[in-house]
Amino acid sequence: MTVLLAPEVVLDADGPRRGLAVELDPEAGVVTAVGPAREGAVPMPGRVLMPGVTNAHSHAFQRDLRGVVERASPEGRDDFWSWRTAMYDLAGRLDPDAMEDVARRTYREMRAAGFTTVGEFHYVHHRPDGIPYEDPNALAMRVIAAAEAEGIRIVLLLVAYARAGAGRPPEPGQRRFCDPTVDAYLERLEDLRRRVAGRPRVTVGAAPHSVRAVPRDWLEAIAAHCDRHALPLHVHACEQRREITECVAEHGVRPVELLHRTGALGPRTAVVHGTHADNTEMDLLAGSGATVCACPATEADLGDGYVPAEALHRRGVPVCVGSDANGRIDPFAELRELELIARRTAERRNVLVTPGEAGPTPGLLRAAWVHGPRALGLPEARMAPGAPAALIALALRHPRIAGVADAHLAAAVVFAGGPELVRETWIGGRA
Ligand SMILES: [Zn+2]
């Protein structure tokens, strides 16, 4: 049984179009036809139907740090590392029920806000003392169950974590994240892949946490495994200057260079943040076909700095977005922030413009619809037969975008839009 929708406006990379009906197959979870409106279609007056946004980097449980971490410490120096201490306290208190509960709340909000796919960078694996649960993938399975219950498509990026840093064993707060060997990690990864096989909205990828948290031979082994099985490989890199200093001290090269040398940098790689990547590293990113996942709201919140958006754009490096710590869940803000960061830095307007395009909007929508899915090993989001049925309907007459001419509608959605525009979502073709 297909579903036939007749929105007032259909919006995708071809711009806004009127008078169309979109047919979805809920069983196959795909768009089956886009054509002239016809008899039997569900009328959707006042709605803009468009593909949902891919959220390529999330830590669902960190949502419960909202507000908690906005208090100055007595020492008077708060940064990423002091934030991390608060995050470890929260991670240390999670049990399987609490993990599933917070993931459900976060995914519900994501879906309502316009994200239809999430890449969950999942690193809380074991009991607080580091001993595995009876099922060593118990927490990953709870996160997947939460996504399935809320109907959001998930790519569970199973994190590998080994140590506190070069030559330093895990700190007590990190024990739950760690596997004893890379083989033990890869075994858990394969177990997870077997268990989700055949589930329509679940896939799995690998995620060495960072060059700080795994040694070189783990990077090599995980990269080889991902090559063999064509899996996405996500890794935090160049988020913090201290991480770069430590990487140079240990390996003699910067983080992205190390990823390159260990075989971990390729077209299926997503480098999360890339905030402090230098020119050599950005050239390597461009040459490898890797994607950079920027998380502007979180990078601002943590005082990381900001993604070198213009330099990456000039090199043709694909960039996607993530809601990361989930302090605010707003796909529209994450997307426009790529361009706004570039404007603040360059002190001019309309910076991330691809030759032949009128402005930055098409490129920002590619971050949502092309680069995000690609980073997660998924097909790109389009309004065309065969594309995933992961769609959102926006209120055309909401004050944020009301009265905007069709010619400017896509730009208004990106530059003025917000979660409050989202009225309905279809994921896998189901409302
Ligand atoms: Zn992260």
Short mmCIF file of C-alpha atoms and ligand atoms in Angstrom, two decimals:
data_model
loop_
_atom_site.label_atom_id
_atom_site.label_comp_id
_atom_site.label_asym_id
_atom_site.label_seq_id
_atom_site.Cartn_x
_atom_site.Cartn_y
_atom_site.Cartn_z
CA MET A 1 0.00 0.00 0.00
CA THR A 2 1.63 3.25 -1.07
CA VAL A 3 1.07 6.70 0.44
CA LEU A 4 0.41 9.60 -1.91
CA LEU A 5 1.05 13.13 -0.60
CA ALA A 6 0.12 16.38 -2.34
CA PRO A 7 1.95 19.20 -0.54
CA GLU A 8 1.56 22.82 -1.61
CA VAL A 9 5.30 22.93 -2.38
CA VAL A 10 7.93 20.24 -2.96
CA LEU A 11 11.45 21.42 -2.16
CA ASP A 12 14.69 19.71 -3.06
CA ALA A 13 17.94 20.45 -4.88
CA ASP A 14 15.91 21.52 -7.94
CA GLY A 15 14.26 24.27 -5.88
CA PRO A 16 10.58 24.63 -4.97
CA ARG A 17 7.95 23.10 -7.28
CA ARG A 18 4.15 23.27 -7.02
CA GLY A 19 1.37 20.97 -8.20
CA LEU A 20 3.22 17.71 -7.52
CA ALA A 21 2.31 14.53 -5.68
CA VAL A 22 4.91 12.39 -3.95
CA GLU A 23 4.34 8.65 -3.66
CA LEU A 24 6.00 6.67 -0.83
CA ASP A 25 6.23 2.93 -0.30
CA PRO A 26 6.25 2.35 3.47
CA GLU A 27 7.31 -1.29 3.07
CA ALA A 28 10.34 -0.53 0.92
CA GLY A 29 10.91 2.80 2.72
CA VAL A 30 11.50 4.69 -0.52
CA VAL A 31 10.00 7.39 -2.68
CA THR A 32 8.39 5.56 -5.61
CA ALA A 33 7.13 8.45 -7.77
CA VAL A 34 7.11 12.23 -8.03
CA GLY A 35 4.66 13.55 -10.63
CA PRO A 36 1.68 15.77 -11.27
CA ALA A 37 -0.90 15.83 -8.44
CA ARG A 38 -3.60 13.26 -9.04
CA GLU A 39 -6.78 11.73 -7.66
CA GLY A 40 -6.45 10.06 -4.28
CA ALA A 41 -3.52 12.13 -3.00
CA VAL A 42 -3.68 13.39 0.60
CA PRO A 43 -3.89 17.17 0.23
CA MET A 44 -1.34 19.09 2.31
CA PRO A 45 -2.24 22.76 1.95
CA GLY A 46 0.28 25.15 3.50
CA ARG A 47 3.02 22.53 3.62
CA VAL A 48 6.51 22.40 2.11
CA LEU A 49 7.62 18.78 1.70
CA MET A 50 11.39 18.24 1.59
CA PRO A 51 13.98 15.60 2.49
CA GLY A 52 14.91 15.55 6.18
CA VAL A 53 18.37 16.56 7.42
CA THR A 54 21.05 14.01 8.28
CA ASN A 55 22.64 14.44 11.69
CA ALA A 56 26.05 12.85 11.19
CA HIS A 57 27.37 13.19 14.75
CA SER A 58 25.46 12.76 18.00
CA HIS A 59 26.10 11.69 21.58
CA ALA A 60 22.49 11.21 22.64
CA PHE A 61 23.08 10.97 26.39
CA GLN A 62 24.91 14.32 26.54
CA ARG A 63 21.52 16.00 26.12
CA ASP A 64 21.17 15.73 29.91
CA LEU A 65 24.11 18.15 30.36
CA ARG A 66 21.92 21.03 29.18
CA GLY A 67 22.14 23.87 31.66
CA VAL A 68 24.18 21.75 34.07
CA VAL A 69 27.51 22.79 32.57
CA GLU A 70 26.85 26.55 32.35
CA ARG A 71 28.20 27.34 35.82
CA ALA A 72 31.73 28.67 36.32
CA SER A 73 34.05 26.49 38.38
CA PRO A 74 35.77 27.94 41.46
CA GLU A 75 39.16 27.62 39.70
CA GLY A 76 37.83 30.07 37.11
CA ARG A 77 39.15 28.20 34.11
CA ASP A 78 36.49 26.25 32.25
CA ASP A 79 37.27 24.65 28.92
CA PHE A 80 36.66 21.47 26.92
CA TRP A 81 38.59 19.43 29.47
CA SER A 82 36.63 20.67 32.50
CA TRP A 83 33.39 20.12 30.55
CA ARG A 84 34.58 16.58 29.89
CA THR A 85 34.81 15.91 33.64
CA ALA A 86 31.12 16.81 34.02
CA MET A 87 30.30 14.64 31.01
CA TYR A 88 32.17 11.67 32.55
CA ASP A 89 30.12 12.10 35.76
CA LEU A 90 26.95 11.81 33.71
CA ALA A 91 28.27 8.87 31.65
CA GLY A 92 29.27 7.11 34.86
CA ARG A 93 25.70 7.16 36.19
CA LEU A 94 24.03 5.62 33.12
CA ASP A 95 22.59 2.15 33.33
CA PRO A 96 20.92 0.39 30.37
CA ASP A 97 17.43 1.74 31.20
CA ALA A 98 18.72 5.28 31.65
CA MET A 99 20.64 5.06 28.38
CA GLU A 100 17.58 3.96 26.45
CA ASP A 101 15.44 6.61 28.14
CA VAL A 102 17.72 9.54 27.33
CA ALA A 103 18.29 8.29 23.78
CA ARG A 104 14.53 8.09 23.24
CA ARG A 105 14.01 11.64 24.48
CA THR A 106 16.85 12.94 22.33
CA TYR A 107 15.75 11.12 19.16
CA ARG A 108 12.16 12.22 19.64
CA GLU A 109 13.33 15.82 19.75
CA MET A 110 15.65 15.28 16.76
CA ARG A 111 12.85 13.91 14.65
CA ALA A 112 10.49 16.70 15.66
CA ALA A 113 13.21 19.23 14.78
CA GLY A 114 13.73 17.92 11.23
CA PHE A 115 16.54 15.37 11.52
CA THR A 116 15.49 12.07 9.94
CA THR A 117 18.81 10.19 10.27
CA VAL A 118 21.29 10.12 13.12
CA GLY A 119 24.90 8.93 13.26
CA GLU A 120 25.26 7.99 16.92
CA PHE A 121 28.91 8.06 18.04
CA HIS A 122 28.36 5.58 20.84
CA TYR A 123 31.11 5.10 23.42
CA VAL A 124 29.54 4.10 26.76
CA HIS A 125 29.78 0.33 26.44
CA HIS A 126 30.56 -1.47 29.70
CA ARG A 127 29.71 -1.36 33.40
CA PRO A 128 31.15 1.62 35.32
CA ASP A 129 34.13 -0.48 36.45
CA GLY A 130 34.85 -1.50 32.86
CA ILE A 131 33.54 -5.08 33.15
CA PRO A 132 31.35 -5.92 30.13
CA TYR A 133 27.66 -6.56 30.59
CA GLU A 134 26.50 -10.12 30.01
CA ASP A 135 25.73 -8.90 26.50
CA PRO A 136 28.84 -6.83 25.65
CA ASN A 137 26.73 -4.77 23.22
CA ALA A 138 23.86 -4.26 25.67
CA LEU A 139 24.07 -0.45 25.67
CA ALA A 140 24.50 -0.17 21.89
CA MET A 141 21.43 -2.35 21.45
CA ARG A 142 19.47 -0.10 23.85
CA VAL A 143 20.43 2.97 21.81
CA ILE A 144 19.34 1.19 18.62
CA ALA A 145 16.06 0.18 20.30
CA ALA A 146 15.49 3.84 21.23
CA ALA A 147 15.99 4.95 17.62
CA GLU A 148 13.66 2.24 16.34
CA ALA A 149 11.01 3.18 18.90
CA GLU A 150 11.17 6.84 17.84
CA GLY A 151 11.30 5.92 14.16
CA ILE A 152 14.54 7.74 13.33
CA ARG A 153 17.04 6.08 11.00
CA ILE A 154 20.27 5.31 12.90
CA VAL A 155 23.84 4.49 11.99
CA LEU A 156 25.39 3.20 15.21
CA LEU A 157 29.04 4.23 15.11
CA LEU A 158 30.58 1.84 17.60
CA VAL A 159 33.47 3.60 19.33
CA ALA A 160 36.89 2.07 19.97
CA TYR A 161 38.64 3.48 23.04
CA ALA A 162 41.85 2.22 24.60
CA ARG A 163 43.60 4.78 26.76
CA ALA A 164 43.67 8.26 28.30
CA GLY A 165 46.48 9.35 26.00
CA ALA A 166 49.97 8.38 24.82
CA GLY A 167 51.33 5.83 27.32
CA ARG A 168 48.53 6.58 29.79
CA PRO A 169 46.02 3.90 30.85
CA PRO A 170 42.34 4.84 30.94
CA GLU A 171 41.24 7.12 33.78
CA PRO A 172 38.51 5.70 36.06
CA GLY A 173 35.83 7.70 34.19
CA GLN A 174 36.96 6.20 30.88
CA ARG A 175 36.87 2.50 31.85
CA ARG A 176 33.35 2.01 30.56
CA PHE A 177 34.42 3.13 27.10
CA CYS A 178 37.36 0.74 26.74
CA ASP A 179 37.92 -2.64 25.16
CA PRO A 180 41.03 -4.59 26.20
CA THR A 181 42.29 -5.19 22.65
CA VAL A 182 41.43 -4.06 19.16
CA ASP A 183 40.41 -7.64 18.33
CA ALA A 184 37.90 -7.59 21.20
CA TYR A 185 36.53 -4.34 19.79
CA LEU A 186 36.27 -5.71 16.25
CA GLU A 187 34.50 -8.78 17.60
CA ARG A 188 31.88 -6.54 19.21
CA LEU A 189 31.57 -4.59 15.98
CA GLU A 190 30.94 -7.76 13.98
CA ASP A 191 28.47 -9.04 16.58
CA LEU A 192 26.54 -5.79 16.27
CA ARG A 193 26.56 -5.92 12.47
CA ARG A 194 25.18 -9.45 12.52
CA ARG A 195 22.43 -8.50 14.96
CA VAL A 196 21.14 -5.50 13.00
CA ALA A 197 21.31 -7.17 9.59
CA GLY A 198 17.89 -7.01 8.00
CA ARG A 199 16.62 -4.18 10.21
CA PRO A 200 15.37 -1.57 7.76
CA ARG A 201 16.54 1.61 9.50
CA VAL A 202 19.69 0.45 11.28
CA THR A 203 23.28 0.11 10.09
CA VAL A 204 26.64 0.10 11.85
CA GLY A 205 29.96 1.87 11.37
CA ALA A 206 33.32 2.00 13.15
CA ALA A 207 34.62 4.91 15.20
CA PRO A 208 38.11 5.02 16.66
CA HIS A 209 37.34 7.74 19.22
CA SER A 210 40.32 10.00 18.49
CA VAL A 211 44.07 9.80 17.91
CA ARG A 212 44.40 10.45 21.63
CA ALA A 213 42.20 7.55 22.76
CA VAL A 214 43.54 4.81 20.47
CA PRO A 215 47.14 3.88 19.61
CA ARG A 216 48.46 3.71 16.08
CA ASP A 217 48.07 -0.06 15.63
CA TRP A 218 44.37 0.18 16.55
CA LEU A 219 43.87 2.82 13.86
CA GLU A 220 45.57 0.56 11.33
CA ALA A 221 43.53 -2.50 12.28
CA ILE A 222 40.21 -0.63 12.30
CA ALA A 223 40.96 1.09 8.98
CA ALA A 224 41.81 -2.26 7.37
CA HIS A 225 38.61 -3.79 8.76
CA CYS A 226 36.51 -0.90 7.40
CA ASP A 227 38.15 -1.28 3.98
CA ARG A 228 37.43 -4.99 3.95
CA HIS A 229 33.76 -4.51 4.81
CA ALA A 230 33.16 -1.07 3.21
CA LEU A 231 32.12 0.46 6.54
CA PRO A 232 31.99 4.14 7.45
CA LEU A 233 34.85 5.22 9.73
CA HIS A 234 34.24 8.22 11.98
CA VAL A 235 36.90 9.80 14.19
CA HIS A 236 37.18 13.00 16.25
CA ALA A 237 40.21 14.96 15.04
CA CYS A 238 41.70 18.42 15.49
CA GLU A 239 38.98 19.53 17.89
CA GLN A 240 41.38 20.83 20.54
CA ARG A 241 44.88 22.27 20.26
CA ARG A 242 46.14 20.10 23.12
CA GLU A 243 45.14 16.99 21.16
CA ILE A 244 47.31 18.17 18.25
CA THR A 245 50.32 18.93 20.48
CA GLU A 246 50.07 15.48 22.05
CA CYS A 247 49.74 13.81 18.65
CA VAL A 248 52.84 15.58 17.33
CA ALA A 249 54.75 14.60 20.48
CA GLU A 250 53.76 10.94 20.17
CA HIS A 251 53.79 10.42 16.40
CA GLY A 252 55.72 13.36 14.94
CA VAL A 253 52.71 14.28 12.79
CA ARG A 254 49.36 16.01 13.25
CA PRO A 255 46.09 14.07 13.69
CA VAL A 256 44.86 14.09 10.07
CA GLU A 257 48.37 13.18 8.85
CA LEU A 258 48.34 10.24 11.27
CA LEU A 259 44.95 9.13 9.95
CA HIS A 260 46.39 9.30 6.44
CA ARG A 261 49.47 7.27 7.35
CA THR A 262 47.46 4.58 9.11
CA GLY A 263 45.08 4.09 6.17
CA ALA A 264 42.21 5.61 8.12
CA LEU A 265 41.65 8.55 5.76
CA GLY A 266 39.54 7.72 2.70
CA PRO A 267 36.21 8.37 1.02
CA ARG A 268 34.30 6.48 3.73
CA THR A 269 35.95 8.51 6.51
CA ALA A 270 34.28 11.33 8.42
CA VAL A 271 36.63 13.55 10.39
CA VAL A 272 34.53 15.04 13.16
CA HIS A 273 35.29 18.74 13.90
CA GLY A 274 38.56 19.40 12.02
CA THR A 275 38.52 22.72 13.84
CA HIS A 276 42.26 23.29 13.96
CA ALA A 277 43.25 21.39 10.79
CA ASP A 278 46.14 23.17 9.09
CA ASN A 279 46.70 23.59 5.34
CA THR A 280 48.58 20.30 4.97
CA GLU A 281 45.81 18.45 6.77
CA MET A 282 43.11 20.14 4.68
CA ASP A 283 45.00 19.17 1.50
CA LEU A 284 45.07 15.57 2.73
CA LEU A 285 41.34 15.72 3.44
CA ALA A 286 40.69 17.03 -0.06
CA GLY A 287 42.89 14.39 -1.68
CA SER A 288 41.31 11.52 0.25
CA GLY A 289 37.64 12.20 -0.43
CA ALA A 290 36.91 12.23 3.32
CA THR A 291 34.04 14.27 4.76
CA VAL A 292 34.39 16.76 7.60
CA CYS A 293 31.53 16.75 10.09
CA ALA A 294 31.19 20.17 11.71
CA CYS A 295 29.11 20.59 14.87
CA PRO A 296 28.86 24.39 15.11
CA ALA A 297 26.53 24.68 18.13
CA THR A 298 28.61 22.28 20.22
CA GLU A 299 31.96 23.64 19.05
CA ALA A 300 30.78 27.09 20.14
CA ASP A 301 29.50 25.77 23.46
CA LEU A 302 32.76 23.99 24.27
CA GLY A 303 35.00 26.85 23.20
CA ASP A 304 36.63 24.61 20.60
CA GLY A 305 36.94 27.29 17.94
CA TYR A 306 35.18 26.94 14.61
CA VAL A 307 35.42 24.90 11.47
CA PRO A 308 37.66 26.44 8.73
CA ALA A 309 34.61 26.51 6.47
CA GLU A 310 35.94 28.68 3.66
CA ALA A 311 39.30 26.90 3.40
CA LEU A 312 37.55 23.53 3.23
CA HIS A 313 35.05 24.83 0.69
CA ARG A 314 37.84 26.19 -1.53
CA ARG A 315 39.43 22.74 -1.55
CA GLY A 316 36.15 21.01 -2.33
CA VAL A 317 36.10 19.04 0.94
CA PRO A 318 32.53 17.87 1.60
CA VAL A 319 31.19 19.12 4.93
CA CYS A 320 28.18 17.80 6.83
CA VAL A 321 26.74 18.68 10.25
CA GLY A 322 26.03 17.07 13.60
CA SER A 323 24.19 18.10 16.75
CA ASP A 324 26.96 16.44 18.80
CA ALA A 325 26.29 17.18 22.51
CA ASN A 326 22.63 17.94 21.71
CA GLY A 327 22.47 21.03 23.92
CA ARG A 328 20.29 22.53 21.20
CA ILE A 329 18.79 20.39 18.49
CA ASP A 330 18.26 22.56 15.43
CA PRO A 331 19.28 21.31 11.98
CA PHE A 332 18.57 24.67 10.32
CA ALA A 333 20.90 26.53 12.71
CA GLU A 334 23.70 23.97 12.28
CA LEU A 335 23.53 24.31 8.48
CA ARG A 336 23.41 28.10 8.25
CA GLU A 337 26.15 28.40 10.85
CA LEU A 338 28.63 26.91 8.34
CA GLU A 339 28.10 29.98 6.16
CA LEU A 340 27.82 32.40 9.09
CA ILE A 341 31.15 31.20 10.51
CA ALA A 342 32.70 31.80 7.09
CA ARG A 343 31.20 35.31 7.00
CA ARG A 344 32.45 36.26 10.45
CA THR A 345 35.92 35.03 9.53
CA ALA A 346 36.12 36.54 6.04
CA GLU A 347 34.23 39.75 6.95
CA ARG A 348 32.12 39.46 3.82
CA ARG A 349 28.83 37.84 2.74
CA ASN A 350 27.90 34.80 0.63
CA VAL A 351 31.23 33.04 1.09
CA LEU A 352 30.56 29.32 0.55
CA VAL A 353 29.32 29.75 -3.01
CA THR A 354 30.04 27.09 -5.60
CA PRO A 355 30.73 28.47 -9.10
CA GLY A 356 27.55 28.40 -11.17
CA GLU A 357 25.29 28.70 -8.12
CA ALA A 358 23.46 31.84 -7.04
CA GLY A 359 24.43 31.71 -3.35
CA PRO A 360 25.43 29.43 -0.49
CA THR A 361 22.02 27.75 -0.06
CA PRO A 362 22.48 24.84 -2.51
CA GLY A 363 25.81 23.98 -0.89
CA LEU A 364 24.32 24.09 2.62
CA LEU A 365 21.50 21.80 1.50
CA ARG A 366 24.08 19.41 0.06
CA ALA A 367 25.59 19.23 3.56
CA ALA A 368 22.16 18.08 4.78
CA TRP A 369 21.13 15.83 1.90
CA VAL A 370 24.30 14.58 0.18
CA HIS A 371 27.39 14.84 2.40
CA GLY A 372 25.67 13.75 5.64
CA PRO A 373 24.21 10.55 4.17
CA ARG A 374 27.46 9.83 2.32
CA ALA A 375 29.45 10.13 5.56
CA LEU A 376 27.15 7.49 7.05
CA GLY A 377 27.26 5.15 4.04
CA LEU A 378 23.66 5.93 3.04
CA PRO A 379 22.09 7.01 -0.26
CA GLU A 380 21.62 10.73 -0.75
CA ALA A 381 18.30 12.40 0.07
CA ARG A 382 16.26 13.51 -2.96
CA MET A 383 12.67 13.89 -4.05
CA ALA A 384 12.93 11.25 -6.74
CA PRO A 385 12.02 7.59 -7.25
CA GLY A 386 14.35 5.27 -5.38
CA ALA A 387 15.46 7.86 -2.81
CA PRO A 388 14.93 7.05 0.89
CA ALA A 389 11.51 8.13 2.13
CA ALA A 390 12.84 10.35 4.92
CA LEU A 391 10.86 13.53 4.52
CA ILE A 392 9.73 16.50 6.58
CA ALA A 393 6.80 18.87 6.05
CA LEU A 394 7.24 22.53 7.01
CA ALA A 395 4.54 25.11 7.73
CA LEU A 396 4.69 27.43 4.71
CA ARG A 397 2.75 30.16 6.50
CA HIS A 398 4.70 30.13 9.74
CA PRO A 399 5.89 33.70 10.46
CA ARG A 400 9.51 32.66 9.97
CA ILE A 401 9.03 32.01 6.26
CA ALA A 402 5.53 33.32 5.45
CA GLY A 403 5.27 35.53 2.39
CA VAL A 404 8.64 34.61 0.92
CA ALA A 405 8.50 34.22 -2.87
CA ASP A 406 9.21 30.74 -4.22
CA ALA A 407 12.47 31.98 -5.74
CA HIS A 408 13.81 32.67 -2.24
CA LEU A 409 12.06 29.91 -0.31
CA ALA A 410 14.98 27.48 -0.04
CA ALA A 411 17.27 30.25 1.24
CA ALA A 412 14.62 31.42 3.71
CA VAL A 413 14.21 27.88 5.05
CA VAL A 414 17.98 27.61 5.64
CA PHE A 415 18.67 31.14 6.87
CA ALA A 416 15.44 31.85 8.78
CA GLY A 417 14.09 28.37 9.51
CA GLY A 418 13.95 26.47 12.78
CA PRO A 419 12.49 23.31 14.33
CA GLU A 420 9.17 25.08 14.96
CA LEU A 421 8.48 24.93 11.20
CA VAL A 422 8.44 21.13 11.19
CA ARG A 423 4.87 19.77 11.36
CA GLU A 424 5.05 16.17 10.09
CA THR A 425 7.79 13.68 9.28
CA TRP A 426 7.90 10.48 7.26
CA ILE A 427 10.75 8.07 7.91
CA GLY A 428 10.82 4.84 5.97
CA GLY A 429 7.61 6.13 4.44
CA ARG A 430 5.71 5.98 7.77
CA ALA A 431 4.28 9.12 9.31
ZN ZN B 1 31.72 13.99 19.46
#
